[in-house]
PDB file of C-alpha atoms and ligand atoms in Angstrom:
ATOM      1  CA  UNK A   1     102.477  80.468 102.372  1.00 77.00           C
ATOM      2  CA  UNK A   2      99.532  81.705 104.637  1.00 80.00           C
ATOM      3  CA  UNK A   3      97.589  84.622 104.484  1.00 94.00           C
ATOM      4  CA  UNK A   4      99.440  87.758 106.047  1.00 98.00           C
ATOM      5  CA  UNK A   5      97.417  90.553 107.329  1.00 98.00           C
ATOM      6  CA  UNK A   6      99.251  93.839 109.195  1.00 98.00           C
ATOM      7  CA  UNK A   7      96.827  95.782 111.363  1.00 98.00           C
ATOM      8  CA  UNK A   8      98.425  99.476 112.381  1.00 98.00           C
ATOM      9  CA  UNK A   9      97.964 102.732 110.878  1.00 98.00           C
ATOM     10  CA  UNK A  10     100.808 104.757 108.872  1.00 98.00           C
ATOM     11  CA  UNK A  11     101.324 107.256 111.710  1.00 98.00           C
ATOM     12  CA  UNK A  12     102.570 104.383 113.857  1.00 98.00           C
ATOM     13  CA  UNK A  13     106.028 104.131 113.927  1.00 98.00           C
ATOM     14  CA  UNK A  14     106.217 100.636 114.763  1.00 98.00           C
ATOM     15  CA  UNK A  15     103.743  99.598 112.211  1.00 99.00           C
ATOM     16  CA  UNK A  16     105.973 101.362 109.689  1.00 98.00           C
ATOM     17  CA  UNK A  17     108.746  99.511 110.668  1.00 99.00           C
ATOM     18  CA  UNK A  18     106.829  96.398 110.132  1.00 99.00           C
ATOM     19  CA  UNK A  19     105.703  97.545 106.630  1.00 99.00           C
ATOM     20  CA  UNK A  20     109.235  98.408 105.871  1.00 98.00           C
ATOM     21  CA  UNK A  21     109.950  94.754 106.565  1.00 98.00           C
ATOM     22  CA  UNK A  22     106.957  93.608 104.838  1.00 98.00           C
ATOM     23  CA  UNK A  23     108.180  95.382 101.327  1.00 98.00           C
ATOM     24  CA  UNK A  24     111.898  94.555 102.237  1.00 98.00           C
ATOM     25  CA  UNK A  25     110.358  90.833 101.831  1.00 98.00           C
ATOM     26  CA  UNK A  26     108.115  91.091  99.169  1.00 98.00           C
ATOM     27  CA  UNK A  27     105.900  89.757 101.154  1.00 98.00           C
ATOM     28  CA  UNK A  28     102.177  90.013  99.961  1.00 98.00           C
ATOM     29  CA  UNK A  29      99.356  91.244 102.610  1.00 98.00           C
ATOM     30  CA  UNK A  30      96.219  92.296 103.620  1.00 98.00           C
ATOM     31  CA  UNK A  31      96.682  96.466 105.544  1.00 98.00           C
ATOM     32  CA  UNK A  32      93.606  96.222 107.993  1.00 98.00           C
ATOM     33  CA  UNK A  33      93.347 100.164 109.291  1.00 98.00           C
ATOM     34  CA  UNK A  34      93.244 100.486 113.732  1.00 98.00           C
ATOM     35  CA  UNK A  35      91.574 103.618 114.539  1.00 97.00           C
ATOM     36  CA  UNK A  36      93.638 104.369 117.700  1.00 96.00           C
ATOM     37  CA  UNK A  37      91.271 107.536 118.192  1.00 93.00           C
ATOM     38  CA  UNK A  38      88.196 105.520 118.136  1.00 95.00           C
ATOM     39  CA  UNK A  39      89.557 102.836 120.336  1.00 96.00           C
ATOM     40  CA  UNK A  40      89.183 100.142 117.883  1.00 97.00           C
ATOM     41  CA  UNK A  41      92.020  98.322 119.227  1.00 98.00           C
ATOM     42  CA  UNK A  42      89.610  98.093 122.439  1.00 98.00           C
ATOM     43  CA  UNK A  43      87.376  96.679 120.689  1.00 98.00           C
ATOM     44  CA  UNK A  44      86.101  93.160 122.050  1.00 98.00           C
ATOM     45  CA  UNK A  45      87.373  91.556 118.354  1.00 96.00           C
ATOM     46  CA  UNK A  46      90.446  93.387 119.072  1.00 98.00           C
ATOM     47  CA  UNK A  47      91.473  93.044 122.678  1.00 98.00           C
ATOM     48  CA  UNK A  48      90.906  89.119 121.960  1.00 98.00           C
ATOM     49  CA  UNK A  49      93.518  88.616 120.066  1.00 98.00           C
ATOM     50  CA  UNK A  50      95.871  90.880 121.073  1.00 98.00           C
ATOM     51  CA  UNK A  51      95.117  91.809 124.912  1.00 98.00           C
ATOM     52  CA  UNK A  52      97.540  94.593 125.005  1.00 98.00           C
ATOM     53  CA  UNK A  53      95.517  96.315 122.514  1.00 98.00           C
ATOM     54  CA  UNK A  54      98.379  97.701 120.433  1.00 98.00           C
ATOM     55  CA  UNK A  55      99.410  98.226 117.084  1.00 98.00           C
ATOM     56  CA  UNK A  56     101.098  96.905 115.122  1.00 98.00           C
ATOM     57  CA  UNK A  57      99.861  92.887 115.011  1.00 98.00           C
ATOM     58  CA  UNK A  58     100.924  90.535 112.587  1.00 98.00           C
ATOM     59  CA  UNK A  59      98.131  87.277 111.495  1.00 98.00           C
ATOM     60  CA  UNK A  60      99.741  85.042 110.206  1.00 97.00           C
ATOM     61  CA  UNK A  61      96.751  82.660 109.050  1.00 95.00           C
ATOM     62  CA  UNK A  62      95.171  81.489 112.460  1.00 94.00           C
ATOM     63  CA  UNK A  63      98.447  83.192 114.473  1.00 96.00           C
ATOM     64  CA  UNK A  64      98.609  86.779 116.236  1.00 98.00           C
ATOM     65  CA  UNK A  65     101.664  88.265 116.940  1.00 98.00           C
ATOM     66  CA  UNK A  66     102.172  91.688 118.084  1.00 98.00           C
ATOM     67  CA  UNK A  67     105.021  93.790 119.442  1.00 98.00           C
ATOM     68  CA  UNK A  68     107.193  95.096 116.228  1.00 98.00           C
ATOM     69  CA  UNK A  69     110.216  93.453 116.861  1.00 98.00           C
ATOM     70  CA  UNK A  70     108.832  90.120 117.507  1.00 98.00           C
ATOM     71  CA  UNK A  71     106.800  90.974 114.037  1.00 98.00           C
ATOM     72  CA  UNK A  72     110.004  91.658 112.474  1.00 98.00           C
ATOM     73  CA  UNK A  73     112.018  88.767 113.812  1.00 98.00           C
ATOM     74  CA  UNK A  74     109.138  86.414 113.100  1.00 98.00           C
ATOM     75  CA  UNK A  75     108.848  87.118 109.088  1.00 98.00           C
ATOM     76  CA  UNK A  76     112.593  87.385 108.340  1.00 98.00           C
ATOM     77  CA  UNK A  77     112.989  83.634 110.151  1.00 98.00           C
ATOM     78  CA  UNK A  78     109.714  82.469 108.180  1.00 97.00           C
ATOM     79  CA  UNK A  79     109.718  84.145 104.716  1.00 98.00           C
ATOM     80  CA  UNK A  80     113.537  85.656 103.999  1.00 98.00           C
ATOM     81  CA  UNK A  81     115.436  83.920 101.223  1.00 97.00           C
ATOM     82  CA  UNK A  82     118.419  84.751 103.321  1.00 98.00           C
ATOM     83  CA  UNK A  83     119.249  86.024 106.696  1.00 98.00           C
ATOM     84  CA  UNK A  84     120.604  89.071 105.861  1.00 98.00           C
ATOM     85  CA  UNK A  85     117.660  90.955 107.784  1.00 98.00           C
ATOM     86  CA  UNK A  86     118.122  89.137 111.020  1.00 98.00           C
ATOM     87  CA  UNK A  87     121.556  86.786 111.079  1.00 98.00           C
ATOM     88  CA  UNK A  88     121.234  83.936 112.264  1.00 98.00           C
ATOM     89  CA  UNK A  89     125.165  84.164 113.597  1.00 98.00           C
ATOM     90  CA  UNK A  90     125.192  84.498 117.739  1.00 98.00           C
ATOM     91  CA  UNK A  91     127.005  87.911 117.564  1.00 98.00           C
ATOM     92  CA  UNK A  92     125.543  89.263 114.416  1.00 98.00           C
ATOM     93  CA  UNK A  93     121.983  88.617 115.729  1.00 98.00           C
ATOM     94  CA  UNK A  94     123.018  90.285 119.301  1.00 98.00           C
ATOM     95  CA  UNK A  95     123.889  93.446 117.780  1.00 98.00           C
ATOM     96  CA  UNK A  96     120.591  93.555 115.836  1.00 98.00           C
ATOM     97  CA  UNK A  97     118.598  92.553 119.229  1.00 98.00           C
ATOM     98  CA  UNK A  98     120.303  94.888 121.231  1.00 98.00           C
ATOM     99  CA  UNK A  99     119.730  98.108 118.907  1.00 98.00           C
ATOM    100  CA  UNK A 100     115.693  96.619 118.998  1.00 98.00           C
ATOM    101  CA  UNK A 101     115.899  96.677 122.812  1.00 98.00           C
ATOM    102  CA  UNK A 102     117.475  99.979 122.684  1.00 98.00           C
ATOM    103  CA  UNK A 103     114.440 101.435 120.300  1.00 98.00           C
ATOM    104  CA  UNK A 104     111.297  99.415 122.006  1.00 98.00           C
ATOM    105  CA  UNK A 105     113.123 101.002 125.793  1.00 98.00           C
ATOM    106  CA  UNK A 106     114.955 104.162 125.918  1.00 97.00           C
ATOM    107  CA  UNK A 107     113.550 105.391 122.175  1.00 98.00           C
ATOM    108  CA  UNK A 108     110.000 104.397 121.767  1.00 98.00           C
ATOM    109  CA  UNK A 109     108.829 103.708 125.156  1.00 96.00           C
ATOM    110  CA  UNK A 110     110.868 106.109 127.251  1.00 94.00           C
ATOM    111  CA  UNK A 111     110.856 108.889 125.262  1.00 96.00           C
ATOM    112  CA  UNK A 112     108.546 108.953 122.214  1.00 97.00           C
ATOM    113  CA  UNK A 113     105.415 107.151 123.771  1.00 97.00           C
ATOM    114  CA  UNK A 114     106.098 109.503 127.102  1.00 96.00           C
ATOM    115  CA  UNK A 115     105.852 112.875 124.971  1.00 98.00           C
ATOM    116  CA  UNK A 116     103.173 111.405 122.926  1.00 97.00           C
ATOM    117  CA  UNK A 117     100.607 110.111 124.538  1.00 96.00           C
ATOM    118  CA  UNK A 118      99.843 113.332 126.992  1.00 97.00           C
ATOM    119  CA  UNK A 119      99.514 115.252 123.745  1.00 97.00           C
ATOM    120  CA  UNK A 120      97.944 113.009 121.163  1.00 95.00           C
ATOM    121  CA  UNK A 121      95.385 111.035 123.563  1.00 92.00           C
ATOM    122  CA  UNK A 122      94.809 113.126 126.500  1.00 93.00           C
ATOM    123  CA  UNK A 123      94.981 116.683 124.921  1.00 94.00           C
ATOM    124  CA  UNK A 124      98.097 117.932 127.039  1.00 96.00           C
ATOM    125  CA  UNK A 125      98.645 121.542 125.993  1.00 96.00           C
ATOM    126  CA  UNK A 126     102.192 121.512 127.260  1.00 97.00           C
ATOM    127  CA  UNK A 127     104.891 119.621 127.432  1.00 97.00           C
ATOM    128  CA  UNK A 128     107.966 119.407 130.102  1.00 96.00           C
ATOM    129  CA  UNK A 129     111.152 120.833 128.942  1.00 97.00           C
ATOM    130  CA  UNK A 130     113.350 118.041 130.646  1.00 95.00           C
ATOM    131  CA  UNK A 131     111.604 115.522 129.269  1.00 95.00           C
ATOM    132  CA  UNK A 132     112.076 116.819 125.410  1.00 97.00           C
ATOM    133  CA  UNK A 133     115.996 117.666 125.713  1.00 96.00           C
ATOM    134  CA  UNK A 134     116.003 114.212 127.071  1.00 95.00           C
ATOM    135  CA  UNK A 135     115.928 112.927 122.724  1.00 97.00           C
ATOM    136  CA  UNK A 136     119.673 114.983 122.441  1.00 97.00           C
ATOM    137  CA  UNK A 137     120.610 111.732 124.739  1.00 97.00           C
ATOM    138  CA  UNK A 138     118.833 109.524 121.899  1.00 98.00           C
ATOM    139  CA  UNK A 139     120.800 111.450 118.965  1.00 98.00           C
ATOM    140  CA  UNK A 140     123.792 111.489 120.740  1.00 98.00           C
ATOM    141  CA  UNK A 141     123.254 107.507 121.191  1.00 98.00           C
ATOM    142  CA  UNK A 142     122.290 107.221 117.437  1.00 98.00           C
ATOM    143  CA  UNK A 143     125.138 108.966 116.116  1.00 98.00           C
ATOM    144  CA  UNK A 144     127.724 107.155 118.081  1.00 98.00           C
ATOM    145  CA  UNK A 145     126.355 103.768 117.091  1.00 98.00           C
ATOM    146  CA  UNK A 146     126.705 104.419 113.737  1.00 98.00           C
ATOM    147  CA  UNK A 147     130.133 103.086 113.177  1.00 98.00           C
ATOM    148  CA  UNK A 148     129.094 101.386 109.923  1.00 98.00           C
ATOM    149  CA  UNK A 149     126.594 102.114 106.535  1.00 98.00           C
ATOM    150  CA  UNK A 150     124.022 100.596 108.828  1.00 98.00           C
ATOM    151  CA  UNK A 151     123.163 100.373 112.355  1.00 98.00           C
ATOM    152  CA  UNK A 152     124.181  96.902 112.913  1.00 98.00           C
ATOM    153  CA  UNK A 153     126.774  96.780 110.291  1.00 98.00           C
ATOM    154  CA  UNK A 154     127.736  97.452 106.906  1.00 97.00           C
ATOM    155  CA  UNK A 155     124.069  95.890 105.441  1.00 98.00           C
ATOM    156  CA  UNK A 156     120.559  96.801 106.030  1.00 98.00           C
ATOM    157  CA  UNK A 157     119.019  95.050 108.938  1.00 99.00           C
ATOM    158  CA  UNK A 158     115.517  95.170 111.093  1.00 99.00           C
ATOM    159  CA  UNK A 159     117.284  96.889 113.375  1.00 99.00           C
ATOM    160  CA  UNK A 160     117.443 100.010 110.982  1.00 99.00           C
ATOM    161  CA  UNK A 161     113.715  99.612 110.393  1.00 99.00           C
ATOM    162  CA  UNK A 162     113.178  99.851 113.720  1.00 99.00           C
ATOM    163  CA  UNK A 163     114.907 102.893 114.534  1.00 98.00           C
ATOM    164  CA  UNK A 164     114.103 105.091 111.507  1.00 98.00           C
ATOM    165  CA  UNK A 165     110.869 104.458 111.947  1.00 98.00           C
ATOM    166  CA  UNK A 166     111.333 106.418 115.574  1.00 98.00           C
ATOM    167  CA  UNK A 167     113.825 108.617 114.685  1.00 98.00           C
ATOM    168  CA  UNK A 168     112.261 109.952 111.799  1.00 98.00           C
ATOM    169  CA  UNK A 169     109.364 110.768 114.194  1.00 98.00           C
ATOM    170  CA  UNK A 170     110.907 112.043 117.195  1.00 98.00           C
ATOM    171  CA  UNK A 171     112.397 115.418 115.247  1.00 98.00           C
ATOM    172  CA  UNK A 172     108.682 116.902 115.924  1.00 97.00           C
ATOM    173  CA  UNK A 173     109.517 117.296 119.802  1.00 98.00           C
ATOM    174  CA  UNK A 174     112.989 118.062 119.394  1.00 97.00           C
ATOM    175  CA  UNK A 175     114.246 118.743 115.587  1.00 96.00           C
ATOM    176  CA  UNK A 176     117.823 116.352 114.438  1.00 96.00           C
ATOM    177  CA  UNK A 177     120.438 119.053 113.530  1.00 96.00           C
ATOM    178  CA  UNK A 178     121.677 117.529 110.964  1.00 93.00           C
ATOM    179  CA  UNK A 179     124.829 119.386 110.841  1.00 95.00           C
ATOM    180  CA  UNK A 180     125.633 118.039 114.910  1.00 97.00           C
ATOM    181  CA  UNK A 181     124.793 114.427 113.816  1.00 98.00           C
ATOM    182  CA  UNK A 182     126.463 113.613 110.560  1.00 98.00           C
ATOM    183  CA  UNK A 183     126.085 109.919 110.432  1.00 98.00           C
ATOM    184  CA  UNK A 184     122.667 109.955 111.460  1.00 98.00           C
ATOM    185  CA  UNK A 185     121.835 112.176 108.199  1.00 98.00           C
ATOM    186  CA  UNK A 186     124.042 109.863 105.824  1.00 98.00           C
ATOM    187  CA  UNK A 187     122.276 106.806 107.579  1.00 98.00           C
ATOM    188  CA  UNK A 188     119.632 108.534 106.818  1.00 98.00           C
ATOM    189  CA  UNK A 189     119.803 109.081 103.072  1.00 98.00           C
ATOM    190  CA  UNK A 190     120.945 105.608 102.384  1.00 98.00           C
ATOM    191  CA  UNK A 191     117.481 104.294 103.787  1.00 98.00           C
ATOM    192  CA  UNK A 192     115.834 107.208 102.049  1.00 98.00           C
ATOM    193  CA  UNK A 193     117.350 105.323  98.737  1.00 98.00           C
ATOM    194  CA  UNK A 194     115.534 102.186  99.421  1.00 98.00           C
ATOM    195  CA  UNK A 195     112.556 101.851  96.791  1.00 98.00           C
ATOM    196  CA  UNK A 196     109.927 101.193  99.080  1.00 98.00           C
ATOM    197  CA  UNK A 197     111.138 103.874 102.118  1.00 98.00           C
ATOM    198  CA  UNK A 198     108.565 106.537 101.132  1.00 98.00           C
ATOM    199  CA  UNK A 199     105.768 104.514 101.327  1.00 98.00           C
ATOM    200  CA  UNK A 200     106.321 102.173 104.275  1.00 98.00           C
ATOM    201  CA  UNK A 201     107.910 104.900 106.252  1.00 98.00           C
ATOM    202  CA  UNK A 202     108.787 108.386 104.849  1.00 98.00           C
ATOM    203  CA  UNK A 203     104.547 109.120 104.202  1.00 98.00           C
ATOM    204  CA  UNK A 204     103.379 108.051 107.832  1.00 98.00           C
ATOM    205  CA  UNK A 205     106.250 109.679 109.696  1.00 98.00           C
ATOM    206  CA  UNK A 206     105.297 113.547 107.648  1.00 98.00           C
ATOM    207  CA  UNK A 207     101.753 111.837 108.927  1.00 98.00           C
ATOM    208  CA  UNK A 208     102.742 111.653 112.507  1.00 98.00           C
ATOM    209  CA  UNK A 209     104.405 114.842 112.246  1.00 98.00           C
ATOM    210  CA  UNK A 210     101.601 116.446 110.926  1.00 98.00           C
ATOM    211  CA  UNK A 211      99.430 115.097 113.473  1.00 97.00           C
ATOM    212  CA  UNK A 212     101.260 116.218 116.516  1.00 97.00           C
ATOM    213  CA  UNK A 213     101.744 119.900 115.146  1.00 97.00           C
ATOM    214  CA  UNK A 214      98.384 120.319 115.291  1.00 97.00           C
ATOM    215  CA  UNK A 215      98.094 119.707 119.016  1.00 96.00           C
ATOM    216  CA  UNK A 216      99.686 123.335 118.633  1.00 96.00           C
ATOM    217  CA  UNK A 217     101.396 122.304 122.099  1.00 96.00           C
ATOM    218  CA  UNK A 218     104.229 123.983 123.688  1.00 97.00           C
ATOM    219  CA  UNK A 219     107.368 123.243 125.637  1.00 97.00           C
ATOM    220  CA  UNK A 220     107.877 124.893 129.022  1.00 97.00           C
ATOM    221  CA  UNK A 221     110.455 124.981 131.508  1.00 95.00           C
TER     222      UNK A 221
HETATM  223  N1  GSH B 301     106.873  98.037 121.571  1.00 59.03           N
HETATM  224  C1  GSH B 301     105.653  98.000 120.793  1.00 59.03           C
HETATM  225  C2  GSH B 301     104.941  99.351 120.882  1.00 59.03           C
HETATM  226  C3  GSH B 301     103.536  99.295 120.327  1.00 59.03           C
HETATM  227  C4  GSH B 301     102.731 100.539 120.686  1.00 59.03           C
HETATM  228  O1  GSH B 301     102.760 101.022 121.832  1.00 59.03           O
HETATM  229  N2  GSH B 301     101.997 101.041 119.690  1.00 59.03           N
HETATM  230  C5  GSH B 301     101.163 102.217 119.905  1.00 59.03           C
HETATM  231  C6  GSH B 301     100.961 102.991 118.614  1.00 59.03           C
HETATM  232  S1  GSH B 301     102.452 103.612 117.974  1.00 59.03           S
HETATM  233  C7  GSH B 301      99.794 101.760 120.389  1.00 59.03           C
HETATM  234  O2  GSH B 301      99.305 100.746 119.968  1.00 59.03           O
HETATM  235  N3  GSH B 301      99.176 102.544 121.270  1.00 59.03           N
HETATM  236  C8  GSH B 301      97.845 102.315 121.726  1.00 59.03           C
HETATM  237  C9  GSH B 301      97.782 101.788 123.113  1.00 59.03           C
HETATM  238  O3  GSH B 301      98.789 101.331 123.665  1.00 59.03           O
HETATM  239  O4  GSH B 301      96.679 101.828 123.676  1.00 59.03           O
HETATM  240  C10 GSH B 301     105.974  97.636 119.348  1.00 59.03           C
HETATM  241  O5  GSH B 301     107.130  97.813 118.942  1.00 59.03           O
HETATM  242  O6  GSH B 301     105.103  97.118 118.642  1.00 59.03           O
END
């Protein structure tokens, strides 16, 4: 086995959903710290091996890999004892794959990067009303695919990684009533239960959280 390293930070929701597959695994590995607000991952070291300058990004010895799901995808096929995590069956894997396009467009990119960014990087006081109701959508999407324990199924996949990494952030613009979206809490508390959960994801999301409330900015019509 090579030497893993995981570059993010905790407040990253993608990175968390890396770590979550990371401890799902067993996997052992270096945590190398990005300083978004400095703009390390602008840095010349950075930017040359991963020229979209994001976080997180997976070395795998001499190998760079970044986008989440591809980080994901990648260590279940190398690394899992079995391919519970990411089936290897055509229609097993499509579900998972289509709930990881569903979180890297409509969740992450359309929505939580959108509200994020203006706030977090560019000191945005306010933020546009239409824009925030437009998570009920993501919620409402949530709770209907939850037809099973898990998103994908009745066992754990990447595909819940993914998303509870996002939707466990995303209640700072717009809070999850729990009592309108009972499957989502359940789903929920069964990830809650997974050993690991608080410190690959639970921690970073109260830090993203955290982070965005004191922006102290404010929704307007
Ligand atoms: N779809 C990508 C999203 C990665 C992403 O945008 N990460 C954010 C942090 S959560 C980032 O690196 N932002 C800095 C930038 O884009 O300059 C993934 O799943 O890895």
């Amino acid at each position: 086995m090579g030497k893993i390293s995981l570059y993010g930070l905790d407040a990253s929701p993608p990175t968390r959903a890396c770590l979550l597959t990371l401890k799902a695994l067993d996997l052992p590995y270096e945590y190398i710290f990005v300083n978004l607000f400095e703009k390390e991952n602008y840095g010349e070291e950075y930017s040359k091996k991963n020229p979209q300058h994001t976080v997180p990004m997976l070395q795998d010895d001499e190998a760079y890999i970044w986008d989440s799901h591809a980080i994901m995808a990648y260590l279940v096929e190398k690394y899992a004892a079995s391919d519970e995590l990411y089936p290897k069956d055509l229609l097993q894997r499509a579900k998972v794959d289509q709930l990881m396009h569903f979180e890297s467009g409509v969740v992450f990119e359309a929505a939580l990067r959108r509200l994020t960014r203006p706030v977090l990087f560019y000191g945005e006081p306010t933020l546009p009303q239409k824009q925030v109701d437009h998570v009920n959508q993501i919620y409402d999407f949530v709770e209907s695919f939850l037809e099973h324990d898990y998103l994908a199924g009745d066992h754990l996949t990447i595909a819940d990684f993914s998303l509870v990494s996002t939707i466990t952030s995303i209640g700072v613009f717009l809070e999850l009533d729990l009592a309108k979206y009972p499957k989502i809490e359940a789903w929920l508390e069964r990830l809650k239960e997974l050993p690991y959960y608080e410190e690959a994801n639970g921690s970073g999301a109260t830090q993203f959280v955290n982070l965005l409330k004191s922006k102290n900015f404010t929704v307007v019509p």
